Every structure is written in structure tokens, then in C-alpha cells.
PDB file of C-alpha atoms in Angstrom:
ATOM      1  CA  UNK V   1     -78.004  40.429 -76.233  1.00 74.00           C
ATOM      2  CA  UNK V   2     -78.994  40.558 -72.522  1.00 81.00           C
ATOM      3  CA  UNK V   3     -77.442  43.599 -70.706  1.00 85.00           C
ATOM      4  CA  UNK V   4     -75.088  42.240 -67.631  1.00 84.00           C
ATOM      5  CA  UNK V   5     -76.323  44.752 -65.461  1.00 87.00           C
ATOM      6  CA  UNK V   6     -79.616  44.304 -65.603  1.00 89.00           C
ATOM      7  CA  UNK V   7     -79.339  40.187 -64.673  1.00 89.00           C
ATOM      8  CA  UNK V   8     -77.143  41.659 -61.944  1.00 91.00           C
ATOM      9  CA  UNK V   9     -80.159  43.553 -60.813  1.00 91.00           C
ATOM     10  CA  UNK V  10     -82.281  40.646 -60.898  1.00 91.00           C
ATOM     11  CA  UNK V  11     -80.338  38.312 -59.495  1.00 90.00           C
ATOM     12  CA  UNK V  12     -80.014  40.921 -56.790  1.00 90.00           C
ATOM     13  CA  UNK V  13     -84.127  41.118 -56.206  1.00 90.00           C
ATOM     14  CA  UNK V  14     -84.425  37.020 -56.204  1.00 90.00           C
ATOM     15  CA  UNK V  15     -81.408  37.403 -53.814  1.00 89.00           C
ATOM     16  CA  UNK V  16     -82.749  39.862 -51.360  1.00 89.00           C
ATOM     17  CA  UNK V  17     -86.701  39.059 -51.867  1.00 86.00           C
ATOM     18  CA  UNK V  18     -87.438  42.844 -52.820  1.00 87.00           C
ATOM     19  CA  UNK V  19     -87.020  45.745 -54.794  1.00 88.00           C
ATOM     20  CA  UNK V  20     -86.315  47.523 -51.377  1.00 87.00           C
ATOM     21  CA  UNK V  21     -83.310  45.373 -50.648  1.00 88.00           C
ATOM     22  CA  UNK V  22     -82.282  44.980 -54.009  1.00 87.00           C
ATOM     23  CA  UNK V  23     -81.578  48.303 -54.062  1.00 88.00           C
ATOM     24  CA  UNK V  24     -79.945  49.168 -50.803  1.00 89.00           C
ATOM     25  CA  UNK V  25     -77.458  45.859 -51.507  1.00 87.00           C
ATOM     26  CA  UNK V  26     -76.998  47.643 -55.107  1.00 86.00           C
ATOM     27  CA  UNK V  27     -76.800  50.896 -53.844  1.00 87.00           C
ATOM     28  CA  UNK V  28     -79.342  51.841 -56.719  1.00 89.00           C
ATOM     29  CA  UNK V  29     -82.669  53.985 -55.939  1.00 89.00           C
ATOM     30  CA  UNK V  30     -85.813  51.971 -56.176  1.00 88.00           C
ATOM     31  CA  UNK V  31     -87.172  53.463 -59.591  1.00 88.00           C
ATOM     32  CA  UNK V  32     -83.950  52.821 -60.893  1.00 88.00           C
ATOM     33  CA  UNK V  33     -84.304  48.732 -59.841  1.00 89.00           C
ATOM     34  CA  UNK V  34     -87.694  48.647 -61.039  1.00 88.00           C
ATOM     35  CA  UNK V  35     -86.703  50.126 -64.259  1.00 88.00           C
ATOM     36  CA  UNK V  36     -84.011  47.842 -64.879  1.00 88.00           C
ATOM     37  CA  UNK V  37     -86.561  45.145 -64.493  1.00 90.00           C
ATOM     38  CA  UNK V  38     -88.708  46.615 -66.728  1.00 90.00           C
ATOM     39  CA  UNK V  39     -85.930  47.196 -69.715  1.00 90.00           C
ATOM     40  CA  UNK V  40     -85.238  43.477 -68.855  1.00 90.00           C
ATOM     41  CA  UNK V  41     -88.348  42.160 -69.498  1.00 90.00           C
ATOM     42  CA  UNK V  42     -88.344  44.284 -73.058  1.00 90.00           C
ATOM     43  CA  UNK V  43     -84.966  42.339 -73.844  1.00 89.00           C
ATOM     44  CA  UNK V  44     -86.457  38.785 -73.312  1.00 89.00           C
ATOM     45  CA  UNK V  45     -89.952  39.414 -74.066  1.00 90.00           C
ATOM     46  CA  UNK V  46     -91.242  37.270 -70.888  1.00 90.00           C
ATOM     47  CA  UNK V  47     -93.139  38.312 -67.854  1.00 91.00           C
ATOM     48  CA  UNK V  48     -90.093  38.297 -65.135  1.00 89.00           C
ATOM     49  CA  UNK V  49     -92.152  39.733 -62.007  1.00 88.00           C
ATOM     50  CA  UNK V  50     -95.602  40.203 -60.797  1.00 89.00           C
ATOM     51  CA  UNK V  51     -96.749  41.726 -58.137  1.00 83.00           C
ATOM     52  CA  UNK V  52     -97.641  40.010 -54.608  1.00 81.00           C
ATOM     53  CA  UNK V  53     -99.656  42.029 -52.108  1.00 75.00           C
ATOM     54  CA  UNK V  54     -97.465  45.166 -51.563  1.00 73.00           C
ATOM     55  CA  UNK V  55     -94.180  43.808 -52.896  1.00 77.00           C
ATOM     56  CA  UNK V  56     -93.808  41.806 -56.332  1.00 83.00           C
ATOM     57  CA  UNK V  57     -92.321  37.881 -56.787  1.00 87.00           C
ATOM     58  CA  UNK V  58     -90.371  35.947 -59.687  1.00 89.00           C
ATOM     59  CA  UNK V  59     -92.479  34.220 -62.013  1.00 92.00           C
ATOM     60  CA  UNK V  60     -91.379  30.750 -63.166  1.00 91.00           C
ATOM     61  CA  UNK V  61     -89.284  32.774 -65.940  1.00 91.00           C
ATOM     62  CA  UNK V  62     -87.996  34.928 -64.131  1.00 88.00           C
ATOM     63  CA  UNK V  63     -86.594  32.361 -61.184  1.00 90.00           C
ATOM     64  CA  UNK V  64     -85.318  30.490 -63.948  1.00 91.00           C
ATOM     65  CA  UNK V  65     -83.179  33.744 -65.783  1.00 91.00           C
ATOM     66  CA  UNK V  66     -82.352  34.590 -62.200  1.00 89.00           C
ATOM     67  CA  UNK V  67     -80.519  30.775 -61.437  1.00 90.00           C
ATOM     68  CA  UNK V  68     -78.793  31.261 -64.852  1.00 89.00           C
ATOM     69  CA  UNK V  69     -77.893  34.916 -64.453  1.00 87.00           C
ATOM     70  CA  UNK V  70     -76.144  34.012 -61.124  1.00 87.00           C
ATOM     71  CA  UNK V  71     -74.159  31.114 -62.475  1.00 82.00           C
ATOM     72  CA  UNK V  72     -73.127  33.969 -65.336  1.00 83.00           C
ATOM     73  CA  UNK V  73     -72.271  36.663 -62.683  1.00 79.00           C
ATOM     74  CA  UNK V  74     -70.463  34.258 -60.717  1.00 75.00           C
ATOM     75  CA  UNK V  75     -68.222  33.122 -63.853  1.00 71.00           C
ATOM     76  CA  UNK V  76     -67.733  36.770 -64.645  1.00 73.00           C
ATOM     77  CA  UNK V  77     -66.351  37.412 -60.984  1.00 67.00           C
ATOM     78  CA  UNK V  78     -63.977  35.021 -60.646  1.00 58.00           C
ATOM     79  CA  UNK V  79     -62.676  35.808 -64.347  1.00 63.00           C
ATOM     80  CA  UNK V  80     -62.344  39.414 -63.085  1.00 61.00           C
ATOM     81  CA  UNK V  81     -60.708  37.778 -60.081  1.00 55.00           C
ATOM     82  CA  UNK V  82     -58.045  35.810 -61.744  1.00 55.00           C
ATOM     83  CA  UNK V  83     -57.593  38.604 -64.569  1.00 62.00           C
ATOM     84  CA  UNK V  84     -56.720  41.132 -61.371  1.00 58.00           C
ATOM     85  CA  UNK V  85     -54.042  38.419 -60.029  1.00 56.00           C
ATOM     86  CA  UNK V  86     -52.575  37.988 -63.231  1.00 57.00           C
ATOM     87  CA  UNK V  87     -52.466  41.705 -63.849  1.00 58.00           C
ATOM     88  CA  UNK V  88     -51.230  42.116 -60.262  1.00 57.00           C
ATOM     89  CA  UNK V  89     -48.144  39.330 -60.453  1.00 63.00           C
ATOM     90  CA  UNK V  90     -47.291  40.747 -63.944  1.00 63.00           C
ATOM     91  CA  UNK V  91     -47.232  44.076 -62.797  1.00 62.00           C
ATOM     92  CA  UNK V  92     -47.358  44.213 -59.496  1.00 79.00           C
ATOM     93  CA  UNK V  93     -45.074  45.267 -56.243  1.00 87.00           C
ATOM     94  CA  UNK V  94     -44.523  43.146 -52.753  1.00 93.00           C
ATOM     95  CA  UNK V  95     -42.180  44.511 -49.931  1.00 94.00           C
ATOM     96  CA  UNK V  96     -40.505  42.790 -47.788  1.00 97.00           C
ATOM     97  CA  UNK V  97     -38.520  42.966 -44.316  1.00 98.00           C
ATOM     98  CA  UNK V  98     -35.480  40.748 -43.420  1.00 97.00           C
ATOM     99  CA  UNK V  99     -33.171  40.299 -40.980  1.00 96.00           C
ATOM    100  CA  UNK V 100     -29.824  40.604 -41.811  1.00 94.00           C
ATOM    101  CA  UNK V 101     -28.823  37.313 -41.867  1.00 94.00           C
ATOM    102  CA  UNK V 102     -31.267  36.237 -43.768  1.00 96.00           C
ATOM    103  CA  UNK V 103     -30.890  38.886 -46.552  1.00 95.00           C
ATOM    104  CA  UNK V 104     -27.140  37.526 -46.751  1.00 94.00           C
ATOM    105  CA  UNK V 105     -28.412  33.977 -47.294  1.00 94.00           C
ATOM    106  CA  UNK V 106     -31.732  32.723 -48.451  1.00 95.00           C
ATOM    107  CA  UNK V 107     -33.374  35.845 -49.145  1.00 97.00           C
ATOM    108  CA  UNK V 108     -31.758  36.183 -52.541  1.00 95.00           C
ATOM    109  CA  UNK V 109     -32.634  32.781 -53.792  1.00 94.00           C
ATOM    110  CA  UNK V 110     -36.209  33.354 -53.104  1.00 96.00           C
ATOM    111  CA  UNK V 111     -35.468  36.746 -55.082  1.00 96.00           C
ATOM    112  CA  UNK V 112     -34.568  34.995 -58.083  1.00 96.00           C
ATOM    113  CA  UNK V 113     -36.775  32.185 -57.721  1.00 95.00           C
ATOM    114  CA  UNK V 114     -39.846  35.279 -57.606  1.00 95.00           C
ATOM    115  CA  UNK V 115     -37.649  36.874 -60.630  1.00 94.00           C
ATOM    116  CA  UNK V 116     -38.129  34.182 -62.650  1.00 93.00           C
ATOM    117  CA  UNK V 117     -41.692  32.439 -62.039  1.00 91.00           C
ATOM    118  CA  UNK V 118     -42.819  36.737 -62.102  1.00 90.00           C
ATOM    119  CA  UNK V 119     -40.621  38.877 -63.959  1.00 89.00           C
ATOM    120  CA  UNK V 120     -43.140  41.669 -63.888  1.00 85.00           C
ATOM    121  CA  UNK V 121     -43.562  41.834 -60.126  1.00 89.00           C
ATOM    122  CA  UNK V 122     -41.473  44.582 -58.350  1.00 91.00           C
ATOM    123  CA  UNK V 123     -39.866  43.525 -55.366  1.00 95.00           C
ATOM    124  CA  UNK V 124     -38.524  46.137 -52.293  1.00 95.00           C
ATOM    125  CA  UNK V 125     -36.368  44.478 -49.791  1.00 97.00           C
ATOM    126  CA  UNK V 126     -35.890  46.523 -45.907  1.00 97.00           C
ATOM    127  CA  UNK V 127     -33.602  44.889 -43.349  1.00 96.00           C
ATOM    128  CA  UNK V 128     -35.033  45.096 -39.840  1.00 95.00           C
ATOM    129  CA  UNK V 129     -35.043  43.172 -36.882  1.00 93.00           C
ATOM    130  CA  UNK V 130     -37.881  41.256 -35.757  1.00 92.00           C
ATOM    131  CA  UNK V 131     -39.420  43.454 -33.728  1.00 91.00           C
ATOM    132  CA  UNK V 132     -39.030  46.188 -36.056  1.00 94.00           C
ATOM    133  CA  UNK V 133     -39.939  43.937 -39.113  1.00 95.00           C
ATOM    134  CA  UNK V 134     -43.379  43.146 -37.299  1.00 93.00           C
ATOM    135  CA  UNK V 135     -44.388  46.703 -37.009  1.00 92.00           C
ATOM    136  CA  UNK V 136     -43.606  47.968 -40.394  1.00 93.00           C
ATOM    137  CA  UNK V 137     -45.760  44.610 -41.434  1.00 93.00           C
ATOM    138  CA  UNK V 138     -49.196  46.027 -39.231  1.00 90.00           C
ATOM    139  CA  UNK V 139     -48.368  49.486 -40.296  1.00 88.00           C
ATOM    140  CA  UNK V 140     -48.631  48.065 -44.100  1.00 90.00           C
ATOM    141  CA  UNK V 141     -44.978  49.523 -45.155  1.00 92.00           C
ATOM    142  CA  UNK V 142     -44.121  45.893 -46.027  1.00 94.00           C
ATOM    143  CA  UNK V 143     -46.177  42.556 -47.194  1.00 93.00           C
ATOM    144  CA  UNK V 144     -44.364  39.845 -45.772  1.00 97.00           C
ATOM    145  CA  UNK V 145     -41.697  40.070 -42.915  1.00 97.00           C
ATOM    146  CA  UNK V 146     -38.816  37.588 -42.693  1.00 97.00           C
ATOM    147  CA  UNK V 147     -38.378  36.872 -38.527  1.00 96.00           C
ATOM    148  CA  UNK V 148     -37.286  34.483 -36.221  1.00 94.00           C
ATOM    149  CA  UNK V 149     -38.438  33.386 -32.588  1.00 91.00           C
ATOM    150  CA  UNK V 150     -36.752  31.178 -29.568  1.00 87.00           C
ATOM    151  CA  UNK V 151     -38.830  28.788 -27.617  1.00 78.00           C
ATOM    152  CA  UNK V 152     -39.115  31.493 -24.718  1.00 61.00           C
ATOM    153  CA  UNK V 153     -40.151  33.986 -27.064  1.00 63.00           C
ATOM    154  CA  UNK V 154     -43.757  35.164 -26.638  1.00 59.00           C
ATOM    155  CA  UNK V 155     -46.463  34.569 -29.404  1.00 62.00           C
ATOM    156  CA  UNK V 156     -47.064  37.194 -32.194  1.00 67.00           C
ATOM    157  CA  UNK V 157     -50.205  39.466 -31.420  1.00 70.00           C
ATOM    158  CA  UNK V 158     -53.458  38.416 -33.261  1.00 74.00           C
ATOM    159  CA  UNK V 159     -53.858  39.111 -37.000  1.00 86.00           C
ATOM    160  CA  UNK V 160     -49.954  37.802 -37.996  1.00 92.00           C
ATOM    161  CA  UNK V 161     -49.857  34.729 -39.706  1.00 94.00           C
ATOM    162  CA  UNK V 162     -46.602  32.398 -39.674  1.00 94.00           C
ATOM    163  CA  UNK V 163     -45.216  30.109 -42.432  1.00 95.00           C
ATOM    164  CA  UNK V 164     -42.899  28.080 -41.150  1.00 94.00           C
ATOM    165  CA  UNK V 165     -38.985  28.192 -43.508  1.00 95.00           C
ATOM    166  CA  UNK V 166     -36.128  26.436 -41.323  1.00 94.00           C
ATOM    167  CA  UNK V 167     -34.961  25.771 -38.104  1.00 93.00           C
ATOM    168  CA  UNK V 168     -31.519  27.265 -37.260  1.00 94.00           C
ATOM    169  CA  UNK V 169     -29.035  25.869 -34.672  1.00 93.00           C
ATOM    170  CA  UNK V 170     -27.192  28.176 -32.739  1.00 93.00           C
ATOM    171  CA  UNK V 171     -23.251  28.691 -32.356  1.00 93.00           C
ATOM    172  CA  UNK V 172     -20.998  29.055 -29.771  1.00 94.00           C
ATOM    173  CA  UNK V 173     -18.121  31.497 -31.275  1.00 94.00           C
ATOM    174  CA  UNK V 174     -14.752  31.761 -30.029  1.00 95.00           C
ATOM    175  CA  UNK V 175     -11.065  32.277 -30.899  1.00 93.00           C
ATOM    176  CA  UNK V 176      -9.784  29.400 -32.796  1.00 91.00           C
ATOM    177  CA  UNK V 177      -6.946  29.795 -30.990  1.00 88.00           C
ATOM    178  CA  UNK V 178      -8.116  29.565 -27.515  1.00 82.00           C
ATOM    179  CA  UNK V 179      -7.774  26.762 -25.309  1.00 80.00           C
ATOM    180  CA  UNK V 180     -10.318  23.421 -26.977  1.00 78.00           C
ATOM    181  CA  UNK V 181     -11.159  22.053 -23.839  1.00 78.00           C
ATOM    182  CA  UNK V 182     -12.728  25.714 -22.696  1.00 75.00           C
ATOM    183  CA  UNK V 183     -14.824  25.171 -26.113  1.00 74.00           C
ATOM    184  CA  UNK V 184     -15.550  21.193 -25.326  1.00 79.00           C
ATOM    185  CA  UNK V 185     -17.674  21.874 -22.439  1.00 79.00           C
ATOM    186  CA  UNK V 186     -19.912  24.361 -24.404  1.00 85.00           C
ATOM    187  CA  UNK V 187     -21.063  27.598 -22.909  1.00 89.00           C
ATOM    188  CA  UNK V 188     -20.328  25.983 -19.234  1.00 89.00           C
ATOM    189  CA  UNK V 189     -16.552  26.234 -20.481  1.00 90.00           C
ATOM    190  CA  UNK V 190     -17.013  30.064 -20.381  1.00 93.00           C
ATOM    191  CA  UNK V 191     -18.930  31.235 -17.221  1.00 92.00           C
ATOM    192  CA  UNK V 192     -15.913  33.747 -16.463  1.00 91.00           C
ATOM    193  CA  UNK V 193     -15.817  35.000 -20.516  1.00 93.00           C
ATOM    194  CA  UNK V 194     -16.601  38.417 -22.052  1.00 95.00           C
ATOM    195  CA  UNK V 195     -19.059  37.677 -23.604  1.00 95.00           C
ATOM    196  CA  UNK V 196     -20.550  40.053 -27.037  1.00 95.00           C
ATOM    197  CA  UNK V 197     -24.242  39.676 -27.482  1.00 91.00           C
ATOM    198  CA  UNK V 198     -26.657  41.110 -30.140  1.00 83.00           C
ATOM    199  CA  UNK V 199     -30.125  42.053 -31.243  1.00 79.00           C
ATOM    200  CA  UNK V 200     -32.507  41.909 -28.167  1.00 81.00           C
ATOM    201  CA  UNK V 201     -33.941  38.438 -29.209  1.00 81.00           C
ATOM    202  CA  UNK V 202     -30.722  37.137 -29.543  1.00 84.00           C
ATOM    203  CA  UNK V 203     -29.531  38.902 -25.988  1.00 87.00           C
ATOM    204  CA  UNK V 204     -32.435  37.318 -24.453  1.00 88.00           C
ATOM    205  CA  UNK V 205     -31.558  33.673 -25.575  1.00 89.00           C
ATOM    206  CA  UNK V 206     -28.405  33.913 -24.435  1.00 91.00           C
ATOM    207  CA  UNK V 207     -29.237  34.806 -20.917  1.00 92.00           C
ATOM    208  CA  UNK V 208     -31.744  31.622 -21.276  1.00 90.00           C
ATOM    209  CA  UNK V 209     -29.494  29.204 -22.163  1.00 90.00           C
ATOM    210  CA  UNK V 210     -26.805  30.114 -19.975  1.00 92.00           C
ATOM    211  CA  UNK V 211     -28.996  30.433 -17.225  1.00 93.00           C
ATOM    212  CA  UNK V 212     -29.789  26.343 -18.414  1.00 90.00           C
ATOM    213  CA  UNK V 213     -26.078  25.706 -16.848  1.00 91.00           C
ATOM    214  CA  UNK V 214     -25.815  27.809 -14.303  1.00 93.00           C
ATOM    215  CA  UNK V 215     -24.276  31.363 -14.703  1.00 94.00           C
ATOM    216  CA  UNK V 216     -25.085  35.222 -16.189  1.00 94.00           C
ATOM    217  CA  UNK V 217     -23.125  35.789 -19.147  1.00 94.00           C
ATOM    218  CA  UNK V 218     -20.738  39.408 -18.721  1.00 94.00           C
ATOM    219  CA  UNK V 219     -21.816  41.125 -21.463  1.00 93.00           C
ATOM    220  CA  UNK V 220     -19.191  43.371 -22.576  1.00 92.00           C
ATOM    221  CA  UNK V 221     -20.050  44.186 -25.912  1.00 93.00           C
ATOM    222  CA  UNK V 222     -23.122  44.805 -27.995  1.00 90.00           C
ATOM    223  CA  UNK V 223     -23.645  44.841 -31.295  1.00 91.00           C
ATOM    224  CA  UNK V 224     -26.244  43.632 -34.191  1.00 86.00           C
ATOM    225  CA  UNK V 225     -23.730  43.228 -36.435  1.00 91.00           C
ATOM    226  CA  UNK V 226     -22.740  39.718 -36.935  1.00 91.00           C
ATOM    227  CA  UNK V 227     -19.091  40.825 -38.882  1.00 94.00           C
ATOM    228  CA  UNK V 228     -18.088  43.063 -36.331  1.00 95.00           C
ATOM    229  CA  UNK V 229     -19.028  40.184 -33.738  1.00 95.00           C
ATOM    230  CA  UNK V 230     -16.752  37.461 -34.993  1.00 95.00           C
ATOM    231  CA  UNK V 231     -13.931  40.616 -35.952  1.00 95.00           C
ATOM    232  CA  UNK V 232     -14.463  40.923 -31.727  1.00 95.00           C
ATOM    233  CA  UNK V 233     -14.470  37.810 -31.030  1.00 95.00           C
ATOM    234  CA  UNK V 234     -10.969  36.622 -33.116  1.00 95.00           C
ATOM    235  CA  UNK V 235      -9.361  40.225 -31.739  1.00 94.00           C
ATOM    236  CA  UNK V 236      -9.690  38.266 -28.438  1.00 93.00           C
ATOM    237  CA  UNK V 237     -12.209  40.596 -26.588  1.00 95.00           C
ATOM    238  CA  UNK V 238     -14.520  38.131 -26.029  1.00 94.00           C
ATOM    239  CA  UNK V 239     -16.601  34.971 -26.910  1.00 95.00           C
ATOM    240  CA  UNK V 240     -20.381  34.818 -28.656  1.00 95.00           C
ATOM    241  CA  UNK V 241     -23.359  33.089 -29.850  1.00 93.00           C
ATOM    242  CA  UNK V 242     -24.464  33.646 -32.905  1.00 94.00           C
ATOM    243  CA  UNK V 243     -27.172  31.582 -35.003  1.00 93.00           C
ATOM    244  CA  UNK V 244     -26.167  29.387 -38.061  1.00 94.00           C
ATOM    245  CA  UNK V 245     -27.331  31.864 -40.656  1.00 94.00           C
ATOM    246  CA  UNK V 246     -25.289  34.623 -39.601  1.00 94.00           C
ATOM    247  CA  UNK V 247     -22.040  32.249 -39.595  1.00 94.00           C
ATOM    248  CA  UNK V 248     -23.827  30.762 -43.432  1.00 92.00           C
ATOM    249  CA  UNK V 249     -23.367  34.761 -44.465  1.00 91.00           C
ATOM    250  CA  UNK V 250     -19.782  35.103 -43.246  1.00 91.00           C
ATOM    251  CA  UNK V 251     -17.626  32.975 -41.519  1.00 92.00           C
ATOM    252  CA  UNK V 252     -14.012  35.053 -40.253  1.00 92.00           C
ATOM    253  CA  UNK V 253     -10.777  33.114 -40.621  1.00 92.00           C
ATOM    254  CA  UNK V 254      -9.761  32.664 -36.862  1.00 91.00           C
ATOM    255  CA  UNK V 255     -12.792  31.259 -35.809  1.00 94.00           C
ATOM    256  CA  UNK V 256     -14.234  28.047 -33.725  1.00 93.00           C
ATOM    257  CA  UNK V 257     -16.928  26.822 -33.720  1.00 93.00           C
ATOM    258  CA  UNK V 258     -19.519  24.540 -31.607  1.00 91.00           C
ATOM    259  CA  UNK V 259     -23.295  23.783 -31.694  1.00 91.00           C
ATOM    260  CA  UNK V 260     -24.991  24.629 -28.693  1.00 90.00           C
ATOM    261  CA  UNK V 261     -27.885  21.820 -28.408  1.00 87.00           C
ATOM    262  CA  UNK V 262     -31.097  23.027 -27.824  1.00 84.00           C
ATOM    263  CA  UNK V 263     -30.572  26.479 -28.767  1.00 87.00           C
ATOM    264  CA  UNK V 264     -32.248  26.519 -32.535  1.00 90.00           C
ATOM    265  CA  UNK V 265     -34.603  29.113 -33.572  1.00 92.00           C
ATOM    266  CA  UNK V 266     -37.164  29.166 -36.110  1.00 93.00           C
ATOM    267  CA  UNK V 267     -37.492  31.260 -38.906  1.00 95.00           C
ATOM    268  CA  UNK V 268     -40.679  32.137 -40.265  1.00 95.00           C
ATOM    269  CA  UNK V 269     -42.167  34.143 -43.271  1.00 96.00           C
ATOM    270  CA  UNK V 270     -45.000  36.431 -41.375  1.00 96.00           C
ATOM    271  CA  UNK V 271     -48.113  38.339 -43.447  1.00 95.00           C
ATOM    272  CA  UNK V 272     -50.802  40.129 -41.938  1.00 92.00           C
ATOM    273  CA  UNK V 273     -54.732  40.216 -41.466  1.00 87.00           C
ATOM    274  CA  UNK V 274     -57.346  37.683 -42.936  1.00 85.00           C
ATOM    275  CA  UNK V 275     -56.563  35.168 -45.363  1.00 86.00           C
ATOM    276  CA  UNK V 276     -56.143  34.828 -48.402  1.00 86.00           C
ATOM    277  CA  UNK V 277     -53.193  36.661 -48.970  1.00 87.00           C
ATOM    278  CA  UNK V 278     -53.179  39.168 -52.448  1.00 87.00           C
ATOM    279  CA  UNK V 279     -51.048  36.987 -54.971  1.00 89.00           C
ATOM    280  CA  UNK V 280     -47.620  39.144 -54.982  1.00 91.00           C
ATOM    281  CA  UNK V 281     -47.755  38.437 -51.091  1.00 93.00           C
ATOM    282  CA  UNK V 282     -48.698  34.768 -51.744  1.00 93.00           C
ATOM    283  CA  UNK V 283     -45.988  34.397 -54.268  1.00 94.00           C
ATOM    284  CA  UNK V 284     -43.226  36.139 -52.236  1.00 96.00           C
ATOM    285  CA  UNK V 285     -43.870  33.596 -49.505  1.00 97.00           C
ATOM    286  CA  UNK V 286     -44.170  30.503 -51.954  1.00 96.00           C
ATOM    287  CA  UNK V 287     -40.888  31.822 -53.153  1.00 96.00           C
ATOM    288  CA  UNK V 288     -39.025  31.766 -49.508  1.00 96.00           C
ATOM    289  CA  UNK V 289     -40.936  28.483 -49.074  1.00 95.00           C
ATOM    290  CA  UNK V 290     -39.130  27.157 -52.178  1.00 93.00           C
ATOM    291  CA  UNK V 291     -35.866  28.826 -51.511  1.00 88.00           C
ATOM    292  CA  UNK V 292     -35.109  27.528 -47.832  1.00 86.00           C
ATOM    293  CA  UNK V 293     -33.628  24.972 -46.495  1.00 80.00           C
ATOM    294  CA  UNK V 294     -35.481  23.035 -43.458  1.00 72.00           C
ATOM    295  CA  UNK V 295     -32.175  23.409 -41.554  1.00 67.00           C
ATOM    296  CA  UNK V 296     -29.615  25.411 -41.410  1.00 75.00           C
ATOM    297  CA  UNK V 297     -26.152  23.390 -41.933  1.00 68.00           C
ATOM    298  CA  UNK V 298     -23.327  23.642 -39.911  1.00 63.00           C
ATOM    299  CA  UNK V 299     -21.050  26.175 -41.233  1.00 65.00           C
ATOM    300  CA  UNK V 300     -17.326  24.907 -41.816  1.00 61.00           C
ATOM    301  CA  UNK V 301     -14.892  26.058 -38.878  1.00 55.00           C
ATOM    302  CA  UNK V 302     -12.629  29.263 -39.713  1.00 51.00           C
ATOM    303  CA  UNK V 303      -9.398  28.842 -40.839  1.00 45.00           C
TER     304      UNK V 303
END
């Protein structure tokens, strides 16, 4: 039977032209190559190589073992290939950094979805914000980071890749008790409100689409935490806008709530560096793929 590392070394020399090259690509010593070759040619019992001026050339046998030895080597690399991503989805681990409204909603279907097509593969879940979710993505603490981004929000630095999941509309949140017509006019109904904002994204929207209609919200209160915004906001200390998702993980009795057109955000699954992406990371995302919705619905008002 013909050793595999030997054709690897040939297919090497008919590759590079040389023993020379062979070698340094192999990261073999020359005598080593050349006596390789030699051992080869015992196995088949056919000239392989012959000498040409100060370097040596495939004879017609030995172009033709070289052609089939590559086809062979190539087979043998992609089985190792598809044997490591088997091995790596059965028994492998994929992190992965949320926001926290999306770890209350989606998050867990595409947890169980992963459970089910993978049961092998480990998954860690982190809740960050976006900004926060990006770096521990480029600093390789987690595979695939679960963030969202307005249309005045700046692109993503080179080297992060975006897969699109859902759009989600944003909310304007007041007391259900408050006067309607205040909440009929949308945010222009409130240019004299307290207002309670949240994560810095979110802050920054708000000042955009106010701005739209004419005022600066008074920001009274912050706070990233979506429950303790709508506890605010039925207490009476103020009014807020808060994205579909967050009202899709908990909606307060006490509550109205109105769309805000033109104030969606999208939500994307982000991975980092060249593609393609190692299969836990490319089943994760299929996963979230699988377990979104394209848009967020409107949540039912708070009784």
C-alpha cells in the first residue's frame, strides 16, 4: 500500500517545481524530501523523477501518481474537514452576548432550536449591551454577539460581520391613566414630560427622534433596566420609549402604549474576522436566524 505521506511529498515537489521548495512548503529538510521520493519509487517500482540540469523533473509516471495523489490528498482533507465539524458541533462550545431584551425573548428559542439540531454543543450565554457585546466579540470572549443599531447609528468597525434577525418598532410608554389625547399626538404630546431614558443607544435615539418634532426630551431618570422603566413610568414619574422587545419580555399592568413611526431598530446577529465562520458559530447564528421573527409585533396594551 502506498504511504500517504510520501504522495504528500510528491505532490508537494510537482506543486512547487523543486525539491528546494518542496521542502520549505513541507517544512521537511531536503535529504529528507529526496528520500521520501526515493522510498516512493521502491513502493511502486517506477522511475518517478529524473534529474534536469541542476534540479530533477516528473517523468510521465510520476506526473501521472502526482495528479492522482492530489485528488487523494484533497479527498482526505476535506474528510478531515467535515470529521473536525462534526466532532466540533457534537462536542463543541459557542458563546454568546445578548442584550437583555433579547435574552428575555428570542434568545431562548434559538437555544432550544441549537439544543435540539446539536445536543452535544455547549452553549454560554453573557448579557451585554451593544457596545459592550462588540468588544467582548473582537476580544474573542464570545462567538456571536446579539446587537441592535438605529439609522443614525454609525457602522461597525471592519472585521464584524452582520446577519440581519428582525426589525423592531419602537414604543412610546406612558401611564395608562394619563390623559389619551397627550398620548394621540405621539412624542409631540410630551415636550414638557419627564422623560426616563436607557442604554446609550437607546438615549441617543430618543434625542433623534424628538429632535424630528421639535424639542429636547428632560431626562430625569436613567436606567437600562426595562422593568424598573415601565415600574417608573406607571408610579407617574415620568414617560419613555422603549423598543418592542423589551415590552415582548414584560409588559406592566398600568401601561399605554403607542408606536412611534419611524423609530424601528434592527437587530442583528454579529461574528467576527474572515469568513467562513467555525460550525458552532455558524450554527448558533442559523439557530437565531430560525428562531426570529422579521418583526417584532405590537405588544398588547397593559391592563
Amino acid at each position: 500500500m502506498l504511504d500517504v505521506g510520501r504522495l504528500r511529498v510528491l505532490v508537494a515537489v510537482a506543486r512547487t517545481g523543486s525539491v528546494t521548495a518542496a521542502a520549505r512548503e513541507l517544512h521537511y529538510s531536503q535529504p529528507s524530501v529526496s528520500h521520501h521520493l526515493a522510498r516512493l519509487e521502491a513502493e511502486t517500482g517506477a522511475k518517478l523523477v529524473q534529474r534536469a540540469g541542476r534540479g530533477i523533473r516528473l517523468t510521465d509516471a510520476g506526473l501521472l501518481l502526482a495528479e492522482r495523489a492530489a485528488e487523494i490528498m484533497g479527498r482526505l482533507d476535506s474528510a478531515a474537514a467535515e470529521l473536525a465539524a462534526h466532532a466540533g458541533l457534537r462536542a463543541g462550545r459557542v458563546r454568546l452576548a445578548a442584550f437583555p431584551s433579547a435574552l428575555g425573548t428570542f434568545v431562548p428559542t434559538a437555544a432550544v432550536r441549537l439544543a435540539a439540531a446539536h445536543p452535544g454543543l455547549d452553549l454560554r450565554l453573557a448579557e451585554a449591551e451593544p457596545p459592550e457585546a462588540l468588544r467582548m466579540l473582537r476580544d474573542g470572549e464570545v462567538d456571536v454577539a446579539v446587537v441592535f443599531s438605529y439609522g443614525e447609528t454609525g457602522p461597525e468597525e471592519d472585521g464584524v460581520r452582520m446577519t440581519a434577525l428582525l426589525d423592531d418598532p419602537g414604543y412610546l410608554v406612558t401611564p395608562a391613566d394619563g390623559p389619551a389625547q397627550e398620548d394621540r399626538a405621539g412624542l409631540a404630546g410630551h415636550t414638557s414630560s419627564r422623560w426616563i431614558a436607557g442604554c446609550e443607544r437607546c438615549r441617543i435615539h430618543l434625542l433623534h427622534v424628538c429632535a424630528e418634532v421639535g424639542f429636547t426630551p428632560r431626562i430625569s431618570f436613567t436606567t437600562d433596566d426595562y422593568v424598573a422603566v415601565q415600574a417608573m413610568v406607571a408610579a407617574g414619574l415620568g414617560v419613555a420609549f422603549l423598543p418592542g422587545l423589551a415590552l415582548s419580555a414584560h409588559l406592566r399592568p398600568g401601561l399605554r402604549v403607542t408606536e412611534v413611526p419611524g423609530s424601528t431598530r434592527r437587530v442583528f446577529a454579529a461574528t467576527y474576522g474572515e469568513p467562513p465562520d467555525p460550525p458552532p458559530t455558524a450554527a448558533l447564528v442559523a439557530a437565531l436566524v430560525a428562531g426570529s421573527p422579521d418583526v417584532v409585533r405590537r405588544p398588547a396594551a397593559g391592563r
